[in-house]
mmCIF file of C-alpha atoms and ligand atoms in Angstrom:
data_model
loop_
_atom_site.group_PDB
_atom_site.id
_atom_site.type_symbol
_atom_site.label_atom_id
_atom_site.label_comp_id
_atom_site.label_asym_id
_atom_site.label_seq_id
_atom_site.Cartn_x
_atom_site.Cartn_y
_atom_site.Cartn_z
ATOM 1 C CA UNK A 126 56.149 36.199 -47.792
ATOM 2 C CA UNK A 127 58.409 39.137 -47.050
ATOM 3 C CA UNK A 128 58.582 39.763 -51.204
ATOM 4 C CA UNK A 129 54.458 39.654 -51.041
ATOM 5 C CA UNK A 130 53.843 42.203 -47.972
ATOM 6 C CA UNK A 131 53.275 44.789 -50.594
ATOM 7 C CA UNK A 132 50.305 42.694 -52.369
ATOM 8 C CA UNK A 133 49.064 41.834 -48.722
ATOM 9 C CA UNK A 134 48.359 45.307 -47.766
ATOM 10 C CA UNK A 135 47.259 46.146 -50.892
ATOM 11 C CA UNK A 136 44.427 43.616 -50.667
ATOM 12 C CA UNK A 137 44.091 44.492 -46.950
ATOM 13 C CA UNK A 138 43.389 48.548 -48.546
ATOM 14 C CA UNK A 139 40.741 46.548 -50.305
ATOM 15 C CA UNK A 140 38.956 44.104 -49.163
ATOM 16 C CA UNK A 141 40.041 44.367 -45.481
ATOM 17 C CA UNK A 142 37.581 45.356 -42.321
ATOM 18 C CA UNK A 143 39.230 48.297 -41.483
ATOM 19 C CA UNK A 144 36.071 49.749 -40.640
ATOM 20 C CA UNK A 145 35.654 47.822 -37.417
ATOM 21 C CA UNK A 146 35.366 50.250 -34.598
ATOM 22 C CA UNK A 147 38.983 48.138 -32.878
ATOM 23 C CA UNK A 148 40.953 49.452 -36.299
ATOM 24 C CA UNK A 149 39.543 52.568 -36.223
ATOM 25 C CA UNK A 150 40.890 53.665 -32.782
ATOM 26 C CA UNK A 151 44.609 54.101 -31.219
ATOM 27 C CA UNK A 152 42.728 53.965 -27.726
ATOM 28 C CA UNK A 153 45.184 51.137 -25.652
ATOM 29 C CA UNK A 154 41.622 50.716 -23.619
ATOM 30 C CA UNK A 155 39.332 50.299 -26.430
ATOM 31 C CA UNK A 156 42.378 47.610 -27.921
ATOM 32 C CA UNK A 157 42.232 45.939 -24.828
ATOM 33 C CA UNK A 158 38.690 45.653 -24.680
ATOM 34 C CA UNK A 159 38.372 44.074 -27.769
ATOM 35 C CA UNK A 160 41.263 41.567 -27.334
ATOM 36 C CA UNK A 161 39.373 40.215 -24.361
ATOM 37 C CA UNK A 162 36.059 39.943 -26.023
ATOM 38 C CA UNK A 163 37.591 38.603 -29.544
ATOM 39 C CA UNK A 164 39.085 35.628 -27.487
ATOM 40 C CA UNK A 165 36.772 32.624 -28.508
ATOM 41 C CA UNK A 166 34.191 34.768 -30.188
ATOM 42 C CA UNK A 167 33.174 35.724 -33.750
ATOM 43 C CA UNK A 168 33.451 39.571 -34.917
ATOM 44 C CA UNK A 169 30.031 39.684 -35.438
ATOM 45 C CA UNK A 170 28.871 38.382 -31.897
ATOM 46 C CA UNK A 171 31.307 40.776 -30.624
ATOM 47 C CA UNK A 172 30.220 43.965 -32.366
ATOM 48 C CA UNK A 173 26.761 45.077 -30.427
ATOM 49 C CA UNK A 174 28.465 43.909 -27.003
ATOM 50 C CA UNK A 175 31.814 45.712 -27.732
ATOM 51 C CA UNK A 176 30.211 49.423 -28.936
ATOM 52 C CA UNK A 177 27.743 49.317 -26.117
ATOM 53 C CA UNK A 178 30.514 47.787 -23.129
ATOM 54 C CA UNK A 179 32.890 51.046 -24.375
ATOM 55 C CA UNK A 180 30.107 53.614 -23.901
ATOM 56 C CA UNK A 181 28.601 52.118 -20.295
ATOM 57 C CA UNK A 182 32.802 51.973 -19.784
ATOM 58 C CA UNK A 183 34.931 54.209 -21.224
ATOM 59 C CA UNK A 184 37.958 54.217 -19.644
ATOM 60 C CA UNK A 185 40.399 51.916 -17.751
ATOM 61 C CA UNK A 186 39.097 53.977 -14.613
ATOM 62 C CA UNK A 187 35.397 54.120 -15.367
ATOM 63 C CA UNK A 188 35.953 49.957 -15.552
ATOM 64 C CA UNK A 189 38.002 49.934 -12.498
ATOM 65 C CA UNK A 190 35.504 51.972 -10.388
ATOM 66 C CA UNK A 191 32.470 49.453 -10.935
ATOM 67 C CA UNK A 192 31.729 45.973 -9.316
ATOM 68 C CA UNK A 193 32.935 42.718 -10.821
ATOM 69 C CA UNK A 194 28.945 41.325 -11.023
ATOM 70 C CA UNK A 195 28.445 44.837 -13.201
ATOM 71 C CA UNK A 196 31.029 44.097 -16.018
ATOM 72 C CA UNK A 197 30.123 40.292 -16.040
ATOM 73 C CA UNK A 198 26.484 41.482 -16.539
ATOM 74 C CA UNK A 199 27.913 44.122 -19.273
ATOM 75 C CA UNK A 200 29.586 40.758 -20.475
ATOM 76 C CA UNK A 201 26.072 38.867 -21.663
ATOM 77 C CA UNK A 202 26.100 37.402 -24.912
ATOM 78 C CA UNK A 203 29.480 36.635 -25.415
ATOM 79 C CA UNK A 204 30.274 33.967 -22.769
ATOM 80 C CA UNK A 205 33.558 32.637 -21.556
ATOM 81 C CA UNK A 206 32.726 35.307 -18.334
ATOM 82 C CA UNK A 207 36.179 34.660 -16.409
ATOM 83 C CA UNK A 208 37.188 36.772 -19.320
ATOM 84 C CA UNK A 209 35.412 39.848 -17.745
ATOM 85 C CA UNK A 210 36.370 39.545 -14.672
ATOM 86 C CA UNK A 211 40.345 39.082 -15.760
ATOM 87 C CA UNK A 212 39.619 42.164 -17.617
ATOM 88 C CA UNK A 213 38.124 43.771 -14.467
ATOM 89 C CA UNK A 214 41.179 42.857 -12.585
ATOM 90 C CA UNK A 215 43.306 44.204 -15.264
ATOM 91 C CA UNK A 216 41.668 47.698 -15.263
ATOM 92 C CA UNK A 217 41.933 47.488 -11.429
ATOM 93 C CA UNK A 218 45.769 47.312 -11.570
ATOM 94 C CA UNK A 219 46.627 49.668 -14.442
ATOM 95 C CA UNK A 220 45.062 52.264 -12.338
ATOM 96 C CA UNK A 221 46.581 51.279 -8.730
ATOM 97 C CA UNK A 222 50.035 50.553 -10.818
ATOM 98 C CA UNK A 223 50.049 52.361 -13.738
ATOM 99 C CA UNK A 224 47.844 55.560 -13.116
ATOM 100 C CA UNK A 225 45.483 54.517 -15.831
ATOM 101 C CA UNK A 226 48.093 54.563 -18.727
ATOM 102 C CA UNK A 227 48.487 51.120 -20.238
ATOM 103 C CA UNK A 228 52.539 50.252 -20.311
ATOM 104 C CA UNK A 229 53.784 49.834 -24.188
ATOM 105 C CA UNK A 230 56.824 47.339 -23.176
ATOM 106 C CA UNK A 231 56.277 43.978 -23.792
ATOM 107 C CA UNK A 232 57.796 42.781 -20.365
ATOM 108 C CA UNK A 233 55.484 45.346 -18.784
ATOM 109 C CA UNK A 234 52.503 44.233 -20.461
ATOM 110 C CA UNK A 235 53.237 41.170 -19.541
ATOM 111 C CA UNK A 236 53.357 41.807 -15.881
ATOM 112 C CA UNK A 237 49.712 42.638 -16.020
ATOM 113 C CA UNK A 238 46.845 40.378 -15.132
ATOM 114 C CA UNK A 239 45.372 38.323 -17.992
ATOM 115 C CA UNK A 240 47.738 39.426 -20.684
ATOM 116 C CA UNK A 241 49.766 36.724 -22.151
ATOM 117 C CA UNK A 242 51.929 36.650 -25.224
ATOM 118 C CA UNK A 243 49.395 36.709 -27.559
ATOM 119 C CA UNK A 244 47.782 39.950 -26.320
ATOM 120 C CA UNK A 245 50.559 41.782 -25.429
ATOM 121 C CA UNK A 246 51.950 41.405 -28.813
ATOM 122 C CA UNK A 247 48.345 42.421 -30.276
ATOM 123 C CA UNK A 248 48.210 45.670 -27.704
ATOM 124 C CA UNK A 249 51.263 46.587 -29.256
ATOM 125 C CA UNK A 250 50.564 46.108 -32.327
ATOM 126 C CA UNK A 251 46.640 47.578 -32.597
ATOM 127 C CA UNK A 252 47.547 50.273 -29.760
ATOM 128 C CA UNK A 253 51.115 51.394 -30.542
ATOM 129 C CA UNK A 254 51.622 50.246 -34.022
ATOM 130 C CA UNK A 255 54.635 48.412 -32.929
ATOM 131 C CA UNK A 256 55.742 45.199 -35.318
ATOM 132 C CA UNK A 257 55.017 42.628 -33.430
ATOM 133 C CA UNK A 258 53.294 39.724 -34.614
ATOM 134 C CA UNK A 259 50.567 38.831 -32.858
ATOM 135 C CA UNK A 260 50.062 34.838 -33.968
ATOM 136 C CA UNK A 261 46.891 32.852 -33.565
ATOM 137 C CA UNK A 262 45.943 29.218 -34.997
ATOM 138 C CA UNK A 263 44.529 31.274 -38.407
ATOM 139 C CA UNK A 264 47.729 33.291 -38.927
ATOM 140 C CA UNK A 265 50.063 30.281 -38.033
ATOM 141 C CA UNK A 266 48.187 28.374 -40.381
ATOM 142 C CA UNK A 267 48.849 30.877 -43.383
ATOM 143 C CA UNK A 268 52.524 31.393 -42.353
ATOM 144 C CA UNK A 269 52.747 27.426 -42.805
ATOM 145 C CA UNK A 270 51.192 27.665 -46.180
ATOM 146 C CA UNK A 271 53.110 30.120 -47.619
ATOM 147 C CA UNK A 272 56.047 28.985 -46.368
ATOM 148 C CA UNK A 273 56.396 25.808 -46.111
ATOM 149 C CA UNK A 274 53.526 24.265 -47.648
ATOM 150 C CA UNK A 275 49.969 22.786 -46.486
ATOM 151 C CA UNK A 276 50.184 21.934 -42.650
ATOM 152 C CA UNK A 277 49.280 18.375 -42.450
ATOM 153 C CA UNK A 278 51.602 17.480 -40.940
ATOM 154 C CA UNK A 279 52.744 20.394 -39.553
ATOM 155 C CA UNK A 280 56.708 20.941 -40.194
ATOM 156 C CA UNK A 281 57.583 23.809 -38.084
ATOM 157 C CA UNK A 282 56.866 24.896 -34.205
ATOM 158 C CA UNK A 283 54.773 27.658 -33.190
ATOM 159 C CA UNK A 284 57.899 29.537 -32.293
ATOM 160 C CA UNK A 285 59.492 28.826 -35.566
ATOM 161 C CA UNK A 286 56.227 30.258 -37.332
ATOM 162 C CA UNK A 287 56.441 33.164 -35.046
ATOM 163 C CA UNK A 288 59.938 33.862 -35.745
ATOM 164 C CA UNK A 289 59.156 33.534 -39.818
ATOM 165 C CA UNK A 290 56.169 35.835 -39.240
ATOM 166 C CA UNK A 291 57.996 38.573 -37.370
ATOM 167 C CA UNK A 292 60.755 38.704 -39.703
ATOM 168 C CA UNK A 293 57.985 39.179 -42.405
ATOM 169 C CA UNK A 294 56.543 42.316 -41.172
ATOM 170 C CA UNK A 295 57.288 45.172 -43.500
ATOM 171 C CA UNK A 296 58.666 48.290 -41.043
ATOM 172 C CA UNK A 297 56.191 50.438 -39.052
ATOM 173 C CA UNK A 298 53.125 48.213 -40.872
ATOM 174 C CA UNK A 299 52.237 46.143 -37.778
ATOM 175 C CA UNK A 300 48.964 47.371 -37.448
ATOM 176 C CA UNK A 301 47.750 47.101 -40.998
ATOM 177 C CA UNK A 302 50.388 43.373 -41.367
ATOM 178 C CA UNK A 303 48.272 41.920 -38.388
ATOM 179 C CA UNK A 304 44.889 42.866 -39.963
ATOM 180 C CA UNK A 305 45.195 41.702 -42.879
ATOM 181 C CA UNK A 306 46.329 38.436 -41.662
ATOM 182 C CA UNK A 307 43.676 37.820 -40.051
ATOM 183 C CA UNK A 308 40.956 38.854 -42.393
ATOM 184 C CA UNK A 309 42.638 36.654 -44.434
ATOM 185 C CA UNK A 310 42.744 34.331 -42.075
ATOM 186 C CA UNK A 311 38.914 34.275 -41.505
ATOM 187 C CA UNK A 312 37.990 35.311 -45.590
ATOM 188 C CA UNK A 313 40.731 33.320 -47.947
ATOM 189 C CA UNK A 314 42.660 31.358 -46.297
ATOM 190 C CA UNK A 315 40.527 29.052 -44.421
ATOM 191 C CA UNK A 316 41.279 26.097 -42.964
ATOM 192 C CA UNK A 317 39.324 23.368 -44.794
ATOM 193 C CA UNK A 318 38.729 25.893 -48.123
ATOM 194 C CA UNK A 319 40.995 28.187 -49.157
ATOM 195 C CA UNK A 320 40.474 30.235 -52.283
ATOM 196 C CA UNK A 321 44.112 30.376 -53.501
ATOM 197 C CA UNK A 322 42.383 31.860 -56.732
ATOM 198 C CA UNK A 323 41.741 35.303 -54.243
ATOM 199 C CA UNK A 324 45.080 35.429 -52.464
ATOM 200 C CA UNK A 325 46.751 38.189 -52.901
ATOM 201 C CA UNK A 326 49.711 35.462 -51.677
ATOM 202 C CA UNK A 327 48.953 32.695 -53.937
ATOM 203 C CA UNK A 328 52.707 33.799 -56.146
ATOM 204 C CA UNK A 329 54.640 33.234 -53.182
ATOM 205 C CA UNK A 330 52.527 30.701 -51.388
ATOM 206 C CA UNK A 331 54.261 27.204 -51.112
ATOM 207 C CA UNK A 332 50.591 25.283 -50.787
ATOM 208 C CA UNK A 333 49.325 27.173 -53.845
ATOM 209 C CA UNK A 334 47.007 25.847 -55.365
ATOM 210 C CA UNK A 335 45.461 23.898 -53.054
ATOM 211 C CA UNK A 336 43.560 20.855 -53.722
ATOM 212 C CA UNK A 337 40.250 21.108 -51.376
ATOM 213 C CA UNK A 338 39.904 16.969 -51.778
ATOM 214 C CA UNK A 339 43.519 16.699 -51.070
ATOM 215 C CA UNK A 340 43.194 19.275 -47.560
ATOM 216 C CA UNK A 341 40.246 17.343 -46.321
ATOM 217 C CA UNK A 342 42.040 13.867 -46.786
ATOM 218 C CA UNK A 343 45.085 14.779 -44.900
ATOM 219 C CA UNK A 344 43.402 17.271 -42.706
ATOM 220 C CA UNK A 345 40.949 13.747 -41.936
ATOM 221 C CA UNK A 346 44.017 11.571 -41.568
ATOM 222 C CA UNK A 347 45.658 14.076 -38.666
ATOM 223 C CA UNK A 348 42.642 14.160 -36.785
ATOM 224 C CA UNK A 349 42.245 10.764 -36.399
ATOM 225 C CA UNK A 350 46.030 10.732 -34.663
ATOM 226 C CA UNK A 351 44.973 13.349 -33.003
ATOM 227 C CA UNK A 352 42.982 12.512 -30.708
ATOM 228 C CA UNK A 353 40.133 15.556 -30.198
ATOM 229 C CA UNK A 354 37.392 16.310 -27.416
ATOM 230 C CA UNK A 355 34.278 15.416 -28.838
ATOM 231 C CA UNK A 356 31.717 16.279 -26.208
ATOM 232 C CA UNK A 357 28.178 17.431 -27.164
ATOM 233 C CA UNK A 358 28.251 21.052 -25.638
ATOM 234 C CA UNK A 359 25.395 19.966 -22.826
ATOM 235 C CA UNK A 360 28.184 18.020 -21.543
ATOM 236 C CA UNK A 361 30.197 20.390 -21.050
ATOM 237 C CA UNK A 362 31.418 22.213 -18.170
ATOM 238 C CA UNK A 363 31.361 25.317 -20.147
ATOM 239 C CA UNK A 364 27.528 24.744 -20.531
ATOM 240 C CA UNK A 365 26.707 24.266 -17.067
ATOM 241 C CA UNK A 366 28.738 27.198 -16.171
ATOM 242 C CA UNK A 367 27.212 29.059 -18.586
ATOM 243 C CA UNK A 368 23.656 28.609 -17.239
ATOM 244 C CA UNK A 369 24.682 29.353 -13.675
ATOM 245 C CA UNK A 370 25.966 32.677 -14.526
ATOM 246 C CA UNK A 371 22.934 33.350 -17.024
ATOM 247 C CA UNK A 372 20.673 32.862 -13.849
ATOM 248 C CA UNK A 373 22.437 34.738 -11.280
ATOM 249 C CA UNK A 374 22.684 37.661 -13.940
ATOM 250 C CA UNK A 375 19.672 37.550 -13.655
ATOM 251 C CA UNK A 376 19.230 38.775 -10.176
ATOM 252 C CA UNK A 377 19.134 42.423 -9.566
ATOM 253 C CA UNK A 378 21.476 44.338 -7.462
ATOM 254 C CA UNK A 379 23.270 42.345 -4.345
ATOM 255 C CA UNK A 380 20.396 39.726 -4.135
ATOM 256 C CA UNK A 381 21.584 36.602 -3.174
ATOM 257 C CA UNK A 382 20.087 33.256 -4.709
ATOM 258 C CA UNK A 383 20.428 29.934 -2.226
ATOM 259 C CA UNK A 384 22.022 26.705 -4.142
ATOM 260 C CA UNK A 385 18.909 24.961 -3.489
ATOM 261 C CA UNK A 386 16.636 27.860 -5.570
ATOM 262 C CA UNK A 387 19.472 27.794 -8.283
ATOM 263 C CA UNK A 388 18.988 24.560 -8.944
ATOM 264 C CA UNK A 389 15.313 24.638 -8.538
ATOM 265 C CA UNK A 390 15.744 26.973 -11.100
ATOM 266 C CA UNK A 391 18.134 24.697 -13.168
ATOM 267 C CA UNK A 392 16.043 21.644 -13.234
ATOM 268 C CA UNK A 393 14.285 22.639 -16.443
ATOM 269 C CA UNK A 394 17.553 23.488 -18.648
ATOM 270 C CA UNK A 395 20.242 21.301 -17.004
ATOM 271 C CA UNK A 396 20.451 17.011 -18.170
ATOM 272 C CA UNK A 397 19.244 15.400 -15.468
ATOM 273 C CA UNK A 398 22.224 13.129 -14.458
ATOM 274 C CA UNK A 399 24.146 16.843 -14.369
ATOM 275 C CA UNK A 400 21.831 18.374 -12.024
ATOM 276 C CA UNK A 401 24.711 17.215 -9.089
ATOM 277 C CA UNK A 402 27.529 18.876 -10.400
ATOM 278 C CA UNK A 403 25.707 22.710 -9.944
ATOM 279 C CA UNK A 404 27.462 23.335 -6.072
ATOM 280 C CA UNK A 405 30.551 21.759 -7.402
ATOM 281 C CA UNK A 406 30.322 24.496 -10.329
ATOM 282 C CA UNK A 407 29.533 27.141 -8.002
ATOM 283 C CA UNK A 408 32.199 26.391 -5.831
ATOM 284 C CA UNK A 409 34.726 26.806 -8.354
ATOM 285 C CA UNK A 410 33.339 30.100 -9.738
ATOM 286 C CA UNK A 411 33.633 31.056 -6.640
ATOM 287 C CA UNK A 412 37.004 30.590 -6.540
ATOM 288 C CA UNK A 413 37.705 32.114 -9.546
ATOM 289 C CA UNK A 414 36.405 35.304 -8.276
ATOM 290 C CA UNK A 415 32.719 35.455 -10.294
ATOM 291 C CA UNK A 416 30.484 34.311 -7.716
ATOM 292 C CA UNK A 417 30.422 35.370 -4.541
ATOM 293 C CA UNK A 418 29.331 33.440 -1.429
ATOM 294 C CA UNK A 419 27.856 34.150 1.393
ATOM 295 C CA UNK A 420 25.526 32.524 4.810
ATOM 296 C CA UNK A 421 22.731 34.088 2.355
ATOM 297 C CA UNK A 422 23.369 32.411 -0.535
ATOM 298 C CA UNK A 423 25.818 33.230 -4.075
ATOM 299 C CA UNK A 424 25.372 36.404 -6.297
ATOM 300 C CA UNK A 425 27.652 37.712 -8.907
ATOM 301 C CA UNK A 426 30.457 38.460 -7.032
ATOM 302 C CA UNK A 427 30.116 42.627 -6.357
ATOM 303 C CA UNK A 428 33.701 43.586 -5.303
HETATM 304 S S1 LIG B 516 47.533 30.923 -51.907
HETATM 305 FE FE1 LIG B 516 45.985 29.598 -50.967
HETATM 306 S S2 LIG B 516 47.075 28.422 -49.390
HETATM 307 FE FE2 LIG B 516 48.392 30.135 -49.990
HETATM 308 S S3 LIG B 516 47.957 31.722 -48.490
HETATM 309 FE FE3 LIG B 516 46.625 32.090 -50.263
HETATM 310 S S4 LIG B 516 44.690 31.012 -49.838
HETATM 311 FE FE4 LIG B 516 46.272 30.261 -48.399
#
């Protein structure tokens, strides 16, 4: 892969998505932002939500000076809402700690509420065009492939991926190596249908040319040692979650909502048999710091 960075950020100059507003900008903020919201949700979900969250919050102070309930409400649309209120927190200590400037080491980073390896490495990357490698399932997944061949089953550790990837960064190209990873990630080299016959990698590529029929048998065969979550999504916490949150965001200002008018509420949207599980739901939002409760009732939490 090392010989084929030159081809790789060729086609990224190409065919890449340099144009979205994340790759356009240097701002550690703005990165930050859209690491959180990119977490579990498609580019295109998180487009309208992103440009509109920046301008109501511009800054790691403007974010820090509002309520919790506000940036979960700035949040709708893109779900998974303990993710705004980790980046809340976040903005909350980079100002008390950090004066507002976002740390560039790694161990710093770090150090910081709700940023793990994965996003420091992509902060310093997308922020301070550092070459790290910032390694999710997609990227892992072409490292494999061009390395060592198709993934099933998979003959190297995540570490050991990392460590090839990192090594395979051409010097001071971190930013434009990690984005073109990923958009080939998400455009060429997908998981069940790769078009080897795109790739600007398919010369060096171990797996290539890769026999779709051949992928989905032993992709097929791994899942069934595997053993995988299978839930409808109604049956998932994440659902019932989801509709709490959607309802109390609903309330204006610091009104509170009783558990018994939340479920009223509910009754219509919820399964039946699930209806029980709302208080235990609320209680554990609650102690995750997105609802907050009080004799009146539960709102989203305000502080
Ligand atoms: S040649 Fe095929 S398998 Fe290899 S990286 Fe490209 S798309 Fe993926």
């Amino acid at each position: 892969m090392i010989g084929a960075a030159p081809q790789l950020l060729a086609w990224y100059r190409d065919h890449g998505r340099s144009h979205l507003p994340w790759r356009q900008t240097r701002d550690p903020y703005s990165i930050v932002v859209s690491e959180f919201m990119l977490q579990q949700t498609q580019v295109d979900r998180v487009l309208p939500i992103y440009e509109a969250f920046i301008a109501a919050f511009p800054s790691f102070a403007a974010l820090a000076a509002v309520d919790a309930g506000d940036v979960v409400r700035a949040w709708r649309g893109l779900g998974y809402n303990s993710r705004a209120v980790r980046l809340h927190a976040l903005a909350r200590t980079v100002m008390e700690t950090h004066g507002g400037v976002l740390p560039q080491s790694r161990d710093a980073l770090l150090a910081l509420p709700g940023i793990g390896p994965y996003t420091a490495a992509a902060v310093r990357a997308f922020a301070f065009e550092c070459d790290d490698a910032a390694l999710d399932t997609n990227i892992r997944r072409i490292v494999h492939r061009v390395m060592l061949g198709l993934e099933y089953p998979p003959l190297a550790s995540a570490q050991e991926l990392d460590a090839i990837a990192t090594d395979a960064i051409p010097v001071d190209r971190g930013h434009d190596w990690n984005s073109a990873m990923m958009d080939l990630g998400s455009t060429v080299c997908m998981a069940r249908a790769p078009k080897c016959l795109l790739c600007p990698l398919q010369q060096s590529c171990v797996a290539s040319p890769v026999d779709a029929t051949c992928l989905s048998t032993l992709a097929k065969a791994h899942a069934k040692r595997a053993p995988q979550a299978s839930l409808p999504f109604e049956r998932t916490t994440r659902f019932l979650r989801g509709r709490i949150i959607e309802r109390l965001r609903d309330e204006p200002g610091l009104e509170v909502m009783t558990i018994s008018a939340l479920i009223h509420d509910l009754v219509t949207v919820v399964p039946p048999d699930r209806v029980a599980e709302i208080p235990h739901i609320v209680d554990v939002l609650v102690k995750e710091g997105i609802v907050r409760a009080s004799e009146h009732g539960i709102t989203l939490r305000s502080s």
